[in-house]
């Protein structure tokens, strides 16, 4: 499939270039290498009579939680084994070709993967060598745009990619109407729903690809008011079943220094409101800006998957964000806090009770110590219904012309009440970024993580080393633009 789309894109973009002399080609790429230490888990077991406790969940003498099924002679669990190293490489390339004709452009975005060392399956999709993320040709004028090929749609419903066409019409200033449709792809995976990538983890995957059909209207009657609404459905390509039917709407209103934004997502297939949010930013007073918000959330599952039958529980959340900054003081402080209340699950628990109310708080501080020196710090904590997290970090960075060098330190703790015992991870690292020229940039980072288990935690060690190297480059220019090349964004 990837090879066919690549051939189509090259044929549509290169062939016309032989007869059009004014074409402009812009190629950008990002080459990324990573070094990761991974600590795999393996399945183990102990005789049922050696497990401490009673019931379904018990413990080993060294603290592992084991699962003991009635009548089975053994209790099973997973333990950590010796670490292994993987070195994946990712190459992203984007190609834009203009000048094929008045208002005509071809665009392609490819991603290549390779695992230079270690097991391919440790790195997600390490055995998938090439993805065609986009490959389309578009024709645009001030009043409309027509696009055909592999593309994506980003809206209040999230990210949807598909193979098909899209038409945007702009009949009036501030008004646009879009209709799109085609063969749907797995979101973010760029593969059909019937591919082996889906069947590998979804035993009840559909046997037919979906059609994606949608329409969106966007209206901006005034500079400080914007509104959009979208309808989208996915149906089997044989029209024997509905995969999803959804609507989304969002609006933004600004009055002076006050702004209000809201959005709504509704699953028409189940009649459930998946997302409803209201956010506000109030006028700044004495350097303080406040932003209260409210949110209702319930997970969305397409109708073809069995997971929606388990009636996932949603939550209601209310929170407040605040920021403080004075013009004559080189310090900025941000803080936030929120509380959530989860709906009743109507499910039995194996032990204890599950809290219905959770909370989270956080703060971020940045201080300009000197024109080239900046200190940043953050803290955030979250007590959830089945886990608790806390995260503390410091970053000291210095600019050397267009280059940036930074030192990082921090610690985080994860208390997984439903999965594993407590532990604290200490981290330290360095990173640097610098342009090699006006059209190239390199970024490198190295971080070491030291895991310290609690007194009652099992003997698992998540200590590891991680590194990355990133090279960004650009060839060609933007259409109707000349002069020295731009910096890499």
mmCIF file with all atom_site columns, C-alpha atoms in Angstrom, residues 113-195:
data_model
loop_
_atom_site.group_PDB
_atom_site.id
_atom_site.type_symbol
_atom_site.label_atom_id
_atom_site.label_alt_id
_atom_site.label_comp_id
_atom_site.label_asym_id
_atom_site.label_entity_id
_atom_site.label_seq_id
_atom_site.pdbx_PDB_ins_code
_atom_site.Cartn_x
_atom_site.Cartn_y
_atom_site.Cartn_z
_atom_site.occupancy
_atom_site.B_iso_or_equiv
_atom_site.pdbx_formal_charge
_atom_site.auth_seq_id
_atom_site.auth_comp_id
_atom_site.auth_asym_id
_atom_site.auth_atom_id
_atom_site.pdbx_PDB_model_num
ATOM 1  C CA . UNK A 1 113 ? 11.863  3.552  10.469 1.00 0.00 ? 113 UNK A CA 1
ATOM 2  C CA . UNK A 1 114 ? 14.746  1.274  11.313 1.00 0.00 ? 114 UNK A CA 1
ATOM 3  C CA . UNK A 1 115 ? 16.122  -0.353 14.448 1.00 0.00 ? 115 UNK A CA 1
ATOM 4  C CA . UNK A 1 116 ? 19.910  -0.114 14.296 1.00 0.00 ? 116 UNK A CA 1
ATOM 5  C CA . UNK A 1 117 ? 20.478  -2.294 17.352 1.00 0.00 ? 117 UNK A CA 1
ATOM 6  C CA . UNK A 1 118 ? 18.335  -4.486 19.579 1.00 0.00 ? 118 UNK A CA 1
ATOM 7  C CA . UNK A 1 119 ? 14.993  -6.179 19.028 1.00 0.00 ? 119 UNK A CA 1
ATOM 8  C CA . UNK A 1 120 ? 12.650  -4.550 16.521 1.00 0.00 ? 120 UNK A CA 1
ATOM 9  C CA . UNK A 1 121 ? 9.516   -5.415 18.485 1.00 0.00 ? 121 UNK A CA 1
ATOM 10 C CA . UNK A 1 122 ? 10.698  -3.470 21.551 1.00 0.00 ? 122 UNK A CA 1
ATOM 11 C CA . UNK A 1 123 ? 10.315  -0.190 19.643 1.00 0.00 ? 123 UNK A CA 1
ATOM 12 C CA . UNK A 1 124 ? 6.686   0.464  18.605 1.00 0.00 ? 124 UNK A CA 1
ATOM 13 C CA . UNK A 1 125 ? 6.225   -0.391 14.912 1.00 0.00 ? 125 UNK A CA 1
ATOM 14 C CA . UNK A 1 126 ? 9.953   -0.932 14.553 1.00 0.00 ? 126 UNK A CA 1
ATOM 15 C CA . UNK A 1 127 ? 9.321   -3.511 11.835 1.00 0.00 ? 127 UNK A CA 1
ATOM 16 C CA . UNK A 1 128 ? 7.198   -1.069 9.775  1.00 0.00 ? 128 UNK A CA 1
ATOM 17 C CA . UNK A 1 129 ? 9.806   0.379  7.412  1.00 0.00 ? 129 UNK A CA 1
ATOM 18 C CA . UNK A 1 130 ? 7.783   3.062  5.639  1.00 0.00 ? 130 UNK A CA 1
ATOM 19 C CA . UNK A 1 131 ? 4.633   5.079  6.241  1.00 0.00 ? 131 UNK A CA 1
ATOM 20 C CA . UNK A 1 132 ? 3.044   7.409  3.725  1.00 0.00 ? 132 UNK A CA 1
ATOM 21 C CA . UNK A 1 133 ? 1.498   9.904  6.097  1.00 0.00 ? 133 UNK A CA 1
ATOM 22 C CA . UNK A 1 134 ? 0.238   12.217 3.356  1.00 0.00 ? 134 UNK A CA 1
ATOM 23 C CA . UNK A 1 135 ? 0.327   12.278 -0.450 1.00 0.00 ? 135 UNK A CA 1
ATOM 24 C CA . UNK A 1 136 ? -2.091  14.635 -2.173 1.00 0.00 ? 136 UNK A CA 1
ATOM 25 C CA . UNK A 1 137 ? -2.514  17.164 -4.950 1.00 0.00 ? 137 UNK A CA 1
ATOM 26 C CA . UNK A 1 138 ? -4.505  20.334 -4.339 1.00 0.00 ? 138 UNK A CA 1
ATOM 27 C CA . UNK A 1 139 ? -5.848  23.199 -6.428 1.00 0.00 ? 139 UNK A CA 1
ATOM 28 C CA . UNK A 1 140 ? -6.552  26.433 -4.571 1.00 0.00 ? 140 UNK A CA 1
ATOM 29 C CA . UNK A 1 141 ? -8.062  29.799 -5.313 1.00 0.00 ? 141 UNK A CA 1
ATOM 30 C CA . UNK A 1 142 ? -9.247  32.526 -2.973 1.00 0.00 ? 142 UNK A CA 1
ATOM 31 C CA . UNK A 1 143 ? -12.839 31.239 -3.164 1.00 0.00 ? 143 UNK A CA 1
ATOM 32 C CA . UNK A 1 144 ? -12.228 27.470 -2.944 1.00 0.00 ? 144 UNK A CA 1
ATOM 33 C CA . UNK A 1 145 ? -9.750  24.627 -2.540 1.00 0.00 ? 145 UNK A CA 1
ATOM 34 C CA . UNK A 1 146 ? -9.889  21.070 -3.934 1.00 0.00 ? 146 UNK A CA 1
ATOM 35 C CA . UNK A 1 147 ? -7.626  18.351 -2.561 1.00 0.00 ? 147 UNK A CA 1
ATOM 36 C CA . UNK A 1 148 ? -7.305  14.668 -3.456 1.00 0.00 ? 148 UNK A CA 1
ATOM 37 C CA . UNK A 1 149 ? -5.114  11.876 -2.111 1.00 0.00 ? 149 UNK A CA 1
ATOM 38 C CA . UNK A 1 150 ? -3.986  10.734 1.326  1.00 0.00 ? 150 UNK A CA 1
ATOM 39 C CA . UNK A 1 151 ? -4.634  13.523 3.799  1.00 0.00 ? 151 UNK A CA 1
ATOM 40 C CA . UNK A 1 152 ? -5.797  14.219 7.334  1.00 0.00 ? 152 UNK A CA 1
ATOM 41 C CA . UNK A 1 153 ? -8.541  16.192 9.004  1.00 0.00 ? 153 UNK A CA 1
ATOM 42 C CA . UNK A 1 154 ? -7.918  17.857 12.364 1.00 0.00 ? 154 UNK A CA 1
ATOM 43 C CA . UNK A 1 155 ? -11.021 19.117 14.155 1.00 0.00 ? 155 UNK A CA 1
ATOM 44 C CA . UNK A 1 156 ? -12.813 19.042 17.472 1.00 0.00 ? 156 UNK A CA 1
ATOM 45 C CA . UNK A 1 157 ? -13.162 15.278 16.977 1.00 0.00 ? 157 UNK A CA 1
ATOM 46 C CA . UNK A 1 158 ? -9.399  14.847 16.909 1.00 0.00 ? 158 UNK A CA 1
ATOM 47 C CA . UNK A 1 159 ? -7.137  13.559 14.158 1.00 0.00 ? 159 UNK A CA 1
ATOM 48 C CA . UNK A 1 160 ? -8.632  11.554 11.261 1.00 0.00 ? 160 UNK A CA 1
ATOM 49 C CA . UNK A 1 161 ? -6.617  10.465 8.230  1.00 0.00 ? 161 UNK A CA 1
ATOM 50 C CA . UNK A 1 162 ? -8.166  9.067  5.070  1.00 0.00 ? 162 UNK A CA 1
ATOM 51 C CA . UNK A 1 163 ? -7.629  8.377  1.348  1.00 0.00 ? 163 UNK A CA 1
ATOM 52 C CA . UNK A 1 164 ? -10.055 10.549 -0.576 1.00 0.00 ? 164 UNK A CA 1
ATOM 53 C CA . UNK A 1 165 ? -11.006 14.091 -1.404 1.00 0.00 ? 165 UNK A CA 1
ATOM 54 C CA . UNK A 1 166 ? -11.899 17.364 0.307  1.00 0.00 ? 166 UNK A CA 1
ATOM 55 C CA . UNK A 1 167 ? -13.471 20.557 -1.007 1.00 0.00 ? 167 UNK A CA 1
ATOM 56 C CA . UNK A 1 168 ? -13.447 23.905 0.804  1.00 0.00 ? 168 UNK A CA 1
ATOM 57 C CA . UNK A 1 169 ? -15.654 26.751 -0.421 1.00 0.00 ? 169 UNK A CA 1
ATOM 58 C CA . UNK A 1 170 ? -15.368 30.357 0.827  1.00 0.00 ? 170 UNK A CA 1
ATOM 59 C CA . UNK A 1 171 ? -18.488 32.126 -0.484 1.00 0.00 ? 171 UNK A CA 1
ATOM 60 C CA . UNK A 1 172 ? -18.215 35.109 1.884  1.00 0.00 ? 172 UNK A CA 1
ATOM 61 C CA . UNK A 1 173 ? -15.523 36.781 3.905  1.00 0.00 ? 173 UNK A CA 1
ATOM 62 C CA . UNK A 1 174 ? -15.208 34.956 7.224  1.00 0.00 ? 174 UNK A CA 1
ATOM 63 C CA . UNK A 1 175 ? -17.260 31.947 6.038  1.00 0.00 ? 175 UNK A CA 1
ATOM 64 C CA . UNK A 1 176 ? -15.918 28.590 4.836  1.00 0.00 ? 176 UNK A CA 1
ATOM 65 C CA . UNK A 1 177 ? -17.721 25.333 4.126  1.00 0.00 ? 177 UNK A CA 1
ATOM 66 C CA . UNK A 1 178 ? -15.875 22.049 3.781  1.00 0.00 ? 178 UNK A CA 1
ATOM 67 C CA . UNK A 1 179 ? -16.979 18.591 2.641  1.00 0.00 ? 179 UNK A CA 1
ATOM 68 C CA . UNK A 1 180 ? -14.664 15.586 2.709  1.00 0.00 ? 180 UNK A CA 1
ATOM 69 C CA . UNK A 1 181 ? -14.795 11.836 2.318  1.00 0.00 ? 181 UNK A CA 1
ATOM 70 C CA . UNK A 1 182 ? -12.858 8.709  1.427  1.00 0.00 ? 182 UNK A CA 1
ATOM 71 C CA . UNK A 1 183 ? -11.572 5.413  2.773  1.00 0.00 ? 183 UNK A CA 1
ATOM 72 C CA . UNK A 1 184 ? -10.836 5.722  6.480  1.00 0.00 ? 184 UNK A CA 1
ATOM 73 C CA . UNK A 1 185 ? -7.517  4.798  8.072  1.00 0.00 ? 185 UNK A CA 1
ATOM 74 C CA . UNK A 1 186 ? -6.587  3.907  11.626 1.00 0.00 ? 186 UNK A CA 1
ATOM 75 C CA . UNK A 1 187 ? -6.046  7.229  13.349 1.00 0.00 ? 187 UNK A CA 1
ATOM 76 C CA . UNK A 1 188 ? -2.358  8.053  13.621 1.00 0.00 ? 188 UNK A CA 1
ATOM 77 C CA . UNK A 1 189 ? -1.284  4.696  12.130 1.00 0.00 ? 189 UNK A CA 1
ATOM 78 C CA . UNK A 1 190 ? -1.896  5.401  8.419  1.00 0.00 ? 190 UNK A CA 1
ATOM 79 C CA . UNK A 1 191 ? -3.047  1.850  7.781  1.00 0.00 ? 191 UNK A CA 1
ATOM 80 C CA . UNK A 1 192 ? -6.463  0.388  6.868  1.00 0.00 ? 192 UNK A CA 1
ATOM 81 C CA . UNK A 1 193 ? -8.660  -0.879 9.680  1.00 0.00 ? 193 UNK A CA 1
ATOM 82 C CA . UNK A 1 194 ? -8.348  -4.380 8.200  1.00 0.00 ? 194 UNK A CA 1
ATOM 83 C CA . UNK A 1 195 ? -4.526  -4.375 8.278  1.00 0.00 ? 195 UNK A CA 1
#
